[in-house]
Tab-separated table of C-alpha atoms in Angstrom:
chain	number	residue	atom	x	y	z
A	1	MET	CA	11.409	94.273	-179.403
A	2	ARG	CA	12.624	95.162	-182.816
A	3	LEU	CA	14.255	91.694	-183.435
A	4	ILE	CA	11.587	89.546	-182.646
A	5	LEU	CA	9.602	89.761	-185.566
A	6	PHE	CA	12.563	90.217	-187.809
A	7	THR	CA	13.394	86.608	-186.499
A	8	PHE	CA	9.497	85.820	-187.198
A	9	ILE	CA	9.827	86.809	-190.674
A	10	ILE	CA	12.737	84.959	-191.745
A	11	PHE	CA	11.008	81.535	-190.151
A	12	TRP	CA	7.533	81.683	-190.702
A	13	LEU	CA	7.498	80.381	-194.146
A	14	PRO	CA	5.745	77.174	-195.182
A	15	GLY	CA	7.425	74.322	-193.137
A	16	ALA	CA	9.212	76.556	-190.961
A	17	LEU	CA	7.778	75.153	-188.012
A	18	CYS	CA	8.059	71.876	-188.667
A	19	SER	CA	11.184	70.211	-186.633
A	20	ARG	CA	13.235	73.093	-186.268
A	21	PRO	CA	15.745	73.781	-183.582
A	22	PRO	CA	15.301	77.142	-181.202
A	23	VAL	CA	16.760	80.306	-182.459
A	24	LEU	CA	18.024	83.161	-180.463
A	25	ALA	CA	17.735	86.078	-181.415
A	26	ILE	CA	20.062	88.969	-180.417
A	27	ASP	CA	19.788	92.655	-180.326
A	28	LEU	CA	23.351	93.518	-180.246
A	29	GLY	CA	24.442	97.228	-178.950
A	30	VAL	CA	27.214	98.695	-177.746
A	31	ASP	CA	26.035	99.425	-174.193
A	32	SER	CA	23.634	96.611	-173.770
A	33	TYR	CA	22.075	93.507	-175.519
A	34	LYS	CA	18.552	92.359	-175.148
A	35	LEU	CA	17.802	88.603	-176.158
A	36	ALA	CA	14.573	86.890	-177.495
A	37	LEU	CA	14.063	83.284	-178.356
A	38	PHE	CA	12.071	81.473	-181.480
A	39	THR	CA	10.907	78.368	-180.369
A	40	PRO	CA	9.053	76.658	-183.726
A	41	ASP	CA	8.043	73.724	-181.704
A	42	SER	CA	6.202	74.709	-179.015
A	43	LYS	CA	4.153	77.880	-177.672
A	44	PRO	CA	4.676	80.698	-177.077
A	45	TYR	CA	6.518	80.882	-180.002
A	46	PHE	CA	8.448	83.813	-178.875
A	47	GLN	CA	9.549	84.899	-175.579
A	48	ILE	CA	11.750	87.528	-174.656
A	49	ILE	CA	14.732	86.145	-172.453
A	50	LEU	CA	15.402	88.171	-168.956
A	51	ASN	CA	18.998	88.130	-167.467
A	52	THR	CA	19.937	86.924	-164.144
A	53	HIS	CA	18.637	90.353	-162.573
A	54	GLY	CA	15.427	89.772	-163.903
A	55	LYS	CA	15.601	92.610	-166.902
A	56	ARG	CA	15.717	92.735	-170.828
A	57	LYS	CA	19.068	94.989	-171.387
A	58	THR	CA	22.197	93.422	-170.021
A	59	GLN	CA	25.253	94.734	-170.356
A	60	PRO	CA	27.996	93.416	-172.901
A	61	LEU	CA	30.775	93.284	-170.384
A	62	VAL	CA	32.966	90.263	-169.157
A	63	ALA	CA	35.854	90.873	-166.188
A	64	PHE	CA	38.470	88.459	-165.386
A	65	HIS	CA	39.710	88.811	-161.997
A	66	GLU	CA	41.338	86.486	-159.538
A	67	GLY	CA	40.765	83.639	-161.584
A	68	GLN	CA	37.083	84.176	-162.041
A	69	ARG	CA	34.932	85.015	-165.116
A	70	VAL	CA	31.863	87.282	-164.645
A	71	PHE	CA	29.602	89.003	-166.599
A	72	ALA	CA	27.046	91.766	-167.103
A	73	GLN	CA	26.114	93.749	-163.834
A	74	GLU	CA	28.569	91.454	-161.758
A	75	ALA	CA	31.309	92.949	-164.268
A	76	ALA	CA	30.109	96.230	-164.009
A	77	ASP	CA	30.090	96.373	-160.511
A	78	LEU	CA	33.884	94.561	-160.184
A	79	LYS	CA	34.447	98.037	-162.627
A	80	LYS	CA	34.335	100.514	-159.885
A	81	LYS	CA	37.170	98.632	-157.813
A	82	PHE	CA	39.149	97.199	-160.660
A	83	PRO	CA	38.673	98.841	-163.884
A	84	SER	CA	41.266	97.193	-165.814
A	85	SER	CA	39.700	93.800	-165.137
A	86	VAL	CA	36.653	94.482	-167.135
A	87	PHE	CA	36.153	93.804	-171.099
A	88	GLY	CA	33.805	95.751	-173.073
A	89	LEU	CA	35.688	96.109	-176.224
A	90	TRP	CA	33.463	94.473	-178.540
A	91	SER	CA	32.652	97.519	-181.017
A	92	ARG	CA	35.850	97.485	-181.954
A	93	VAL	CA	35.911	93.881	-183.759
A	94	GLY	CA	37.422	93.576	-187.023
A	95	GLN	CA	39.480	96.637	-186.851
A	96	THR	CA	42.994	97.207	-187.098
A	97	PHE	CA	45.302	97.930	-183.923
A	98	GLU	CA	46.277	101.072	-186.063
A	99	ALA	CA	42.493	102.252	-186.056
A	100	VAL	CA	42.025	101.749	-182.523
A	101	SER	CA	45.379	102.987	-181.050
A	102	ALA	CA	44.161	106.207	-183.237
A	103	TYR	CA	41.134	106.408	-181.562
A	104	ARG	CA	42.887	106.361	-178.113
A	105	ASP	CA	45.547	108.782	-179.096
A	106	LYS	CA	42.495	111.021	-179.945
A	107	LEU	CA	40.712	110.535	-176.544
A	108	GLU	CA	44.390	111.362	-174.814
A	109	GLU	CA	44.764	114.273	-177.097
A	110	GLU	CA	41.201	115.511	-175.614
A	111	ALA	CA	42.151	114.779	-172.161
A	112	ARG	CA	45.297	116.723	-172.417
A	113	ASP	CA	42.955	120.025	-173.216
A	114	SER	CA	40.502	119.454	-170.121
A	115	THR	CA	41.596	118.575	-166.697
A	116	SER	CA	38.463	116.781	-166.240
A	117	PHE	CA	37.804	115.047	-169.386
A	118	ILE	CA	36.270	111.541	-168.894
A	119	TYR	CA	37.231	108.760	-171.402
A	120	PRO	CA	34.743	106.514	-172.428
A	121	SER	CA	34.544	103.209	-170.443
A	122	ALA	CA	35.642	100.968	-173.155
A	123	VAL	CA	39.008	102.151	-173.523
A	124	ARG	CA	39.844	104.430	-170.476
A	125	ALA	CA	41.390	101.909	-168.313
A	126	LEU	CA	42.061	98.923	-170.820
A	127	ASP	CA	45.833	98.358	-172.063
A	128	ILE	CA	45.402	98.260	-175.889
A	129	ARG	CA	47.622	96.043	-177.368
A	130	GLN	CA	48.206	94.471	-180.805
A	131	GLU	CA	46.561	90.862	-180.783
A	132	PRO	CA	49.917	88.734	-181.248
A	133	THR	CA	48.914	86.551	-184.200
A	134	ARG	CA	47.439	89.424	-186.420
A	135	ASN	CA	46.914	93.063	-187.003
A	136	ALA	CA	44.143	93.380	-184.877
A	137	ALA	CA	43.337	95.283	-181.371
A	138	GLY	CA	43.271	93.731	-177.857
A	139	ALA	CA	43.296	94.621	-174.188
A	140	TYR	CA	45.878	92.671	-172.229
A	141	SER	CA	44.355	90.790	-168.854
A	142	ASP	CA	46.877	90.730	-166.117
A	143	ASP	CA	44.562	88.232	-164.384
A	144	LEU	CA	44.842	85.779	-167.573
A	145	LYS	CA	48.391	86.939	-168.475
A	146	ALA	CA	46.979	87.243	-172.234
A	147	VAL	CA	45.872	89.619	-174.653
A	148	LEU	CA	42.359	89.079	-175.590
A	149	SER	CA	41.272	90.232	-179.047
A	150	ALA	CA	37.623	92.220	-179.358
A	151	GLU	CA	36.251	88.926	-181.000
A	152	GLU	CA	37.409	87.059	-177.841
A	153	VAL	CA	35.793	89.535	-175.470
A	154	LEU	CA	32.456	89.509	-177.839
A	155	ALA	CA	32.899	85.701	-177.970
A	156	ASN	CA	32.899	85.823	-174.128
A	157	VAL	CA	29.572	88.116	-173.995
A	158	LEU	CA	27.740	85.825	-176.958
A	159	ALA	CA	28.705	82.761	-174.570
A	160	ASN	CA	26.839	84.170	-171.670
A	161	ALA	CA	23.954	85.043	-173.849
A	162	ARG	CA	23.904	81.605	-175.108
A	163	THR	CA	23.357	80.390	-171.591
A	164	LEU	CA	20.639	82.422	-170.913
A	165	ALA	CA	19.220	81.244	-173.945
A	166	ALA	CA	19.701	77.722	-173.171
A	167	SER	CA	18.127	78.313	-169.587
A	168	ALA	CA	15.251	79.659	-171.227
A	169	ALA	CA	14.366	76.797	-173.605
A	170	GLY	CA	15.378	73.894	-171.713
A	171	THR	CA	17.552	72.824	-174.331
A	172	ASN	CA	20.826	73.768	-175.932
A	173	VAL	CA	20.790	76.527	-178.427
A	174	THR	CA	23.236	76.870	-181.383
A	175	GLU	CA	21.488	79.261	-183.836
A	176	ALA	CA	21.344	83.007	-183.741
A	177	ALA	CA	20.004	85.987	-185.924
A	178	ILE	CA	21.901	89.140	-184.891
A	179	THR	CA	21.175	93.042	-185.174
A	180	VAL	CA	24.088	95.365	-184.959
A	181	PRO	CA	24.593	98.927	-185.188
A	182	PRO	CA	24.418	100.363	-188.922
A	183	TYR	CA	27.984	101.914	-188.985
A	184	LEU	CA	29.392	98.354	-188.747
A	185	THR	CA	31.879	97.614	-191.870
A	186	HIS	CA	31.311	94.395	-193.578
A	187	ALA	CA	34.908	93.118	-191.856
A	188	GLN	CA	33.246	94.289	-188.413
A	189	ARG	CA	30.086	92.093	-189.501
A	190	ARG	CA	32.153	89.114	-190.461
A	191	ALA	CA	34.163	89.313	-187.302
A	192	VAL	CA	30.816	89.326	-185.157
A	193	ALA	CA	29.866	86.000	-186.717
A	194	THR	CA	33.153	84.730	-186.057
A	195	ALA	CA	32.985	85.807	-182.242
A	196	ALA	CA	29.480	84.056	-182.405
A	197	SER	CA	31.117	81.020	-183.980
A	198	LEU	CA	33.561	81.128	-181.118
A	199	ALA	CA	30.867	81.051	-178.388
A	200	GLY	CA	29.076	78.006	-180.421
A	201	LEU	CA	26.538	79.985	-182.254
A	202	GLU	CA	25.588	79.450	-186.187
A	203	VAL	CA	24.902	82.602	-187.289
A	204	LEU	CA	21.911	82.590	-189.661
A	205	THR	CA	21.834	86.256	-190.659
A	206	VAL	CA	23.538	89.913	-189.131
A	207	VAL	CA	21.487	92.790	-189.960
A	208	SER	CA	21.450	96.253	-189.531
A	209	ASP	CA	19.211	97.493	-186.646
A	210	HIS	CA	17.578	100.230	-188.370
A	211	HIS	CA	16.405	97.678	-190.994
A	212	ALA	CA	14.960	95.460	-187.676
A	213	VAL	CA	13.080	98.465	-186.676
A	214	ALA	CA	11.458	99.367	-190.098
A	215	ILE	CA	10.114	95.832	-190.346
A	216	ASN	CA	8.788	95.655	-186.539
A	217	TYR	CA	7.211	98.642	-187.679
A	218	ALA	CA	5.922	97.167	-191.163
A	219	THR	CA	4.156	94.150	-188.952
A	220	GLU	CA	2.063	96.679	-186.819
A	221	GLN	CA	0.794	99.212	-188.613
A	222	ARG	CA	-1.621	100.129	-191.078
A	223	LEU	CA	-1.682	102.346	-194.089
A	224	GLU	CA	-4.271	104.948	-194.912
A	225	ALA	CA	-2.819	105.626	-198.330
A	226	ALA	CA	-0.566	103.730	-200.695
A	227	THR	CA	2.451	104.839	-199.136
A	228	ARG	CA	3.964	106.350	-196.186
A	229	THR	CA	7.400	107.816	-195.601
A	230	VAL	CA	8.495	107.473	-192.116
A	231	LEU	CA	11.827	109.069	-190.433
A	232	PHE	CA	13.293	106.774	-187.473
A	233	LEU	CA	15.470	108.341	-184.888
A	234	ASP	CA	17.428	105.795	-182.767
A	235	ILE	CA	19.182	107.678	-179.904
A	236	GLY	CA	20.898	105.096	-178.136
A	237	GLY	CA	23.889	104.601	-175.950
A	238	SER	CA	26.725	104.803	-178.200
A	239	SER	CA	25.414	106.727	-181.089
A	240	SER	CA	22.202	108.556	-182.590
A	241	ARG	CA	21.123	107.068	-186.167
A	242	ALA	CA	18.249	108.332	-188.362
A	243	SER	CA	16.822	106.485	-190.894
A	244	VAL	CA	14.167	107.643	-193.685
A	245	VAL	CA	12.192	104.575	-195.006
A	246	GLU	CA	9.369	104.161	-197.441
A	247	PHE	CA	6.518	101.877	-196.938
A	248	ARG	CA	4.065	100.711	-199.625
A	249	ALA	CA	0.721	98.811	-199.656
A	250	GLY	CA	0.551	95.164	-201.423
A	251	GLY	CA	2.192	91.612	-201.303
A	252	ALA	CA	0.771	88.424	-201.759
A	253	ARG	CA	-2.175	87.425	-199.330
A	254	LYS	CA	-1.905	90.945	-197.693
A	255	ALA	CA	-4.890	93.085	-196.991
A	256	ALA	CA	-5.254	96.303	-198.783
A	257	ASP	CA	-4.036	98.744	-196.285
A	258	SER	CA	-1.336	96.179	-194.808
A	259	ILE	CA	2.721	97.072	-195.516
A	260	GLY	CA	3.980	94.721	-198.239
A	261	PHE	CA	7.297	96.524	-199.005
A	262	VAL	CA	9.862	98.245	-196.833
A	263	ASN	CA	12.545	100.788	-198.870
A	264	VAL	CA	15.294	101.881	-196.383
A	265	LEU	CA	15.886	105.248	-198.676
A	266	SER	CA	18.636	106.468	-196.510
A	267	VAL	CA	20.525	106.141	-192.603
A	268	GLY	CA	23.022	108.370	-190.869
A	269	TRP	CA	24.782	108.673	-187.593
A	270	ASP	CA	26.631	110.860	-185.288
A	271	HIS	CA	28.838	109.149	-182.383
A	272	ASP	CA	28.676	112.359	-180.638
A	273	VAL	CA	25.019	112.426	-179.841
A	274	SER	CA	24.175	109.643	-177.708
A	275	GLY	CA	23.429	108.534	-173.829
A	276	ASN	CA	26.833	107.960	-173.454
A	277	GLU	CA	27.964	111.369	-174.179
A	278	LEU	CA	25.334	112.614	-172.122
A	279	ASP	CA	26.518	110.737	-169.455
A	280	ARG	CA	30.354	111.662	-169.799
A	281	LEU	CA	29.139	115.546	-169.853
A	282	LEU	CA	27.219	115.021	-166.749
A	283	ALA	CA	30.190	112.903	-165.108
A	284	GLU	CA	32.158	115.682	-165.848
A	285	TYR	CA	30.032	118.236	-164.086
A	286	MET	CA	30.218	116.020	-160.919
A	287	LEU	CA	33.638	115.544	-161.187
A	288	ASP	CA	34.562	119.418	-160.816
A	289	ALA	CA	32.022	119.467	-157.938
A	290	ALA	CA	33.574	116.759	-156.254
A	291	GLN	CA	36.980	118.228	-157.044
A	292	GLN	CA	36.133	121.398	-155.159
A	293	GLN	CA	34.638	119.705	-152.250
A	294	TYR	CA	37.924	117.433	-152.257
A	295	SER	CA	40.010	120.093	-152.132
A	296	LYS	CA	38.781	121.478	-149.071
A	297	LEU	CA	39.372	118.847	-147.096
A	298	PRO	CA	42.614	119.181	-144.838
A	299	ASP	CA	43.799	115.650	-145.805
A	300	ALA	CA	43.329	115.777	-149.484
A	301	ALA	CA	45.946	114.404	-151.636
A	302	PRO	CA	47.691	116.326	-154.520
A	303	GLN	CA	46.672	113.663	-157.196
A	304	PRO	CA	43.626	115.427	-159.356
A	305	LEU	CA	40.236	113.203	-159.120
A	306	ALA	CA	40.265	112.696	-162.467
A	307	GLU	CA	43.201	110.608	-162.576
A	308	ARG	CA	41.830	107.820	-160.257
A	309	PRO	CA	40.056	105.196	-162.293
A	310	ARG	CA	37.793	104.484	-159.365
A	311	VAL	CA	36.582	107.725	-158.880
A	312	VAL	CA	35.623	108.059	-162.412
A	313	GLU	CA	33.807	104.943	-162.570
A	314	LYS	CA	31.753	105.637	-159.645
A	315	LEU	CA	31.224	108.888	-160.944
A	316	LEU	CA	30.190	107.621	-164.536
A	317	ALA	CA	27.535	105.126	-163.049
A	318	GLU	CA	26.006	107.938	-160.840
A	319	ALA	CA	25.493	110.087	-164.061
A	320	ARG	CA	23.526	107.677	-165.592
A	321	ARG	CA	21.344	106.779	-163.023
A	322	THR	CA	21.056	110.775	-162.345
A	323	LYS	CA	20.490	110.997	-166.457
A	324	GLU	CA	17.272	108.549	-165.936
A	325	ILE	CA	15.758	110.302	-163.286
A	326	LEU	CA	16.068	113.690	-164.588
A	327	SER	CA	14.198	112.784	-167.843
A	328	ALA	CA	10.987	112.138	-165.450
A	329	ASN	CA	11.847	114.376	-162.703
A	330	ARG	CA	12.960	117.928	-162.376
A	331	ASP	CA	15.386	117.530	-159.930
A	332	CYS	CA	17.738	115.053	-158.236
A	333	ARG	CA	20.124	114.316	-155.679
A	334	ALA	CA	23.659	112.702	-156.569
A	335	MET	CA	24.989	110.691	-154.087
A	336	VAL	CA	28.216	108.611	-154.003
A	337	GLU	CA	29.241	107.097	-150.742
A	338	SER	CA	33.170	106.994	-150.533
A	339	LEU	CA	33.818	108.248	-153.764
A	340	THR	CA	37.469	108.278	-152.020
A	341	PRO	CA	38.198	107.160	-148.517
A	342	GLU	CA	37.792	110.841	-146.877
A	343	LEU	CA	34.760	112.388	-149.254
A	344	ASP	CA	31.381	111.339	-149.397
A	345	PHE	CA	29.985	112.920	-152.396
A	346	HIS	CA	26.253	114.618	-152.787
A	347	LEU	CA	25.546	117.341	-155.334
A	348	ASP	CA	21.641	118.533	-156.358
A	349	VAL	CA	21.129	118.546	-159.941
A	350	SER	CA	18.180	120.010	-161.367
A	351	ARG	CA	17.027	119.187	-165.278
A	352	ALA	CA	17.992	122.839	-166.257
A	353	ASP	CA	21.564	122.140	-164.822
A	354	PHE	CA	21.808	119.032	-166.811
A	355	GLU	CA	20.455	120.449	-170.301
A	356	GLN	CA	22.522	123.344	-169.892
A	357	LEU	CA	25.714	120.717	-170.041
A	358	PRO	CA	25.512	119.295	-173.730
A	359	ASN	CA	24.519	121.969	-175.863
A	360	ALA	CA	27.235	121.314	-178.768
A	361	ALA	CA	25.831	117.871	-178.617
A	362	PHE	CA	22.240	118.732	-178.842
A	363	ALA	CA	23.276	121.103	-181.498
A	364	ARG	CA	24.415	118.085	-183.993
A	365	LEU	CA	20.883	116.352	-183.655
A	366	ALA	CA	18.835	118.443	-186.494
A	367	PRO	CA	21.664	118.457	-188.759
A	368	LEU	CA	21.707	114.773	-188.581
A	369	VAL	CA	17.937	114.735	-189.319
A	370	GLU	CA	18.305	117.414	-192.092
A	371	THR	CA	21.482	115.121	-193.952
A	372	VAL	CA	19.460	111.766	-193.980
A	373	ILE	CA	16.109	113.376	-195.248
A	374	ALA	CA	18.282	115.290	-197.908
A	375	ARG	CA	20.120	112.035	-198.950
A	376	ALA	CA	16.670	110.137	-198.920
A	377	GLY	CA	15.824	112.552	-201.602
A	378	VAL	CA	12.716	113.451	-199.809
A	379	THR	CA	11.674	117.009	-198.315
A	380	LEU	CA	10.683	117.734	-194.685
A	381	ALA	CA	6.949	117.683	-196.264
A	382	ASP	CA	7.135	114.412	-197.614
A	383	ILE	CA	8.091	112.908	-194.086
A	384	GLN	CA	4.673	111.602	-192.779
A	385	ALA	CA	5.395	110.114	-189.250
A	386	ILE	CA	8.247	110.137	-186.949
A	387	GLU	CA	8.879	107.258	-184.738
A	388	LEU	CA	11.589	107.602	-181.569
A	389	VAL	CA	13.653	104.471	-180.887
A	390	GLY	CA	16.395	104.359	-177.963
A	391	GLY	CA	16.342	105.027	-174.296
A	392	THR	CA	17.990	108.268	-174.846
A	393	SER	CA	15.051	109.688	-176.633
A	394	ARG	CA	13.046	109.874	-173.346
A	395	VAL	CA	15.592	113.222	-172.231
A	396	PRO	CA	12.821	116.001	-172.497
A	397	ARG	CA	15.220	118.341	-174.299
A	398	ILE	CA	15.668	115.976	-177.101
A	399	GLN	CA	11.879	115.588	-177.457
A	400	ALA	CA	11.898	119.696	-177.412
A	401	ILE	CA	14.322	119.797	-179.881
A	402	LEU	CA	12.710	117.699	-182.526
A	403	ARG	CA	8.925	119.252	-181.648
A	404	ALA	CA	10.778	122.615	-182.950
A	405	ALA	CA	12.552	121.004	-186.165
A	406	PHE	CA	9.190	119.399	-186.974
A	407	PRO	CA	6.434	121.733	-185.698
A	408	GLY	CA	2.991	120.352	-185.378
A	409	MET	CA	4.014	116.854	-186.197
A	410	GLU	CA	3.509	113.903	-183.258
A	411	LEU	CA	7.091	112.119	-181.859
A	412	GLY	CA	5.647	108.339	-182.359
A	413	VAL	CA	6.975	105.779	-179.758
A	414	HIS	CA	5.151	102.944	-180.806
A	415	LEU	CA	8.072	100.632	-180.773
A	416	ASN	CA	9.742	99.726	-177.646
A	417	GLY	CA	13.270	101.219	-178.038
A	418	GLU	CA	14.210	98.725	-175.222
């Protein structure tokens, strides 16, 4: 886990292990977060925290329904029936109401051009409003009869993370180190710290996740030469990020082949090449097939399936499952029982079918890498290693594109993207 060693480097200093409270490490992504605990007073010093379902990845969701507050997977399950009750808007922290409204309007304009366009989950079903005390975006909760700001949504998510950490530590946890995507502005990073404070956490540092990945790599690798230039490609749920990092040997008390200096030469990102985009395209493919099946039923209603939030949520969830299966298998049968009261949806999807859908998104991957390399002031020949991070990097078509762009170079998977 990329944040564990980053937290270790911050605190493994002379005297750092003397009577220091536990520190929660939060790898905060748009679609999931991961937790680790640093306990300097007891071994093991580091432990990865599993959620209540025994998994490392937890969805940053909170739902308010019938007077109850639920999180993560329980909130995701609730989204299939009550989409407007579930909030996952944290990536909009620190943004103005106008900025979020413009993003929503852009999606609505795209929706008008396609009868099967599926909104991103974070904004599709929510009633986006202006937070009453300042010019910030929020979402109206019918259950609470109030507007929740993006910071309040994130504070609820982080409060749940703190509860998980306290259960693992056997004591209260009040300090945290947080990684965030590199495209977050300074205002958004301050808003993340504000949300953490609302959750009862003192933030020791907020750092870009590509820095954490580079530090992780530096602690595990050895150099055969004085320097090494590495391209990191993090293909995650919400975006693809590329960074070029130079590693140099040296530093006090370092072995001759150990990495002592880390220099991030450049970083870039593209929100249109992501796991969510692949989910959306596959869900649209399923939606078209489902609409055809539904239209043949004698008692079919005239309302298009794309206009039914519950149908859309069910298809998005099934698209995500199907994508994961097709990363390892050539065929998958997509199934959604009771997609509507009248229709049990079934569709055979091959990997070839899936890989034909996101051609435009896939085509953006190579230019992203080329731009980041040029911005770093190096050439393709200067790149000595490529490291893949992020779950979407497992998609075979993505790996094929990268092998074509870097012929003869091995795609490294030394870092655990999850």
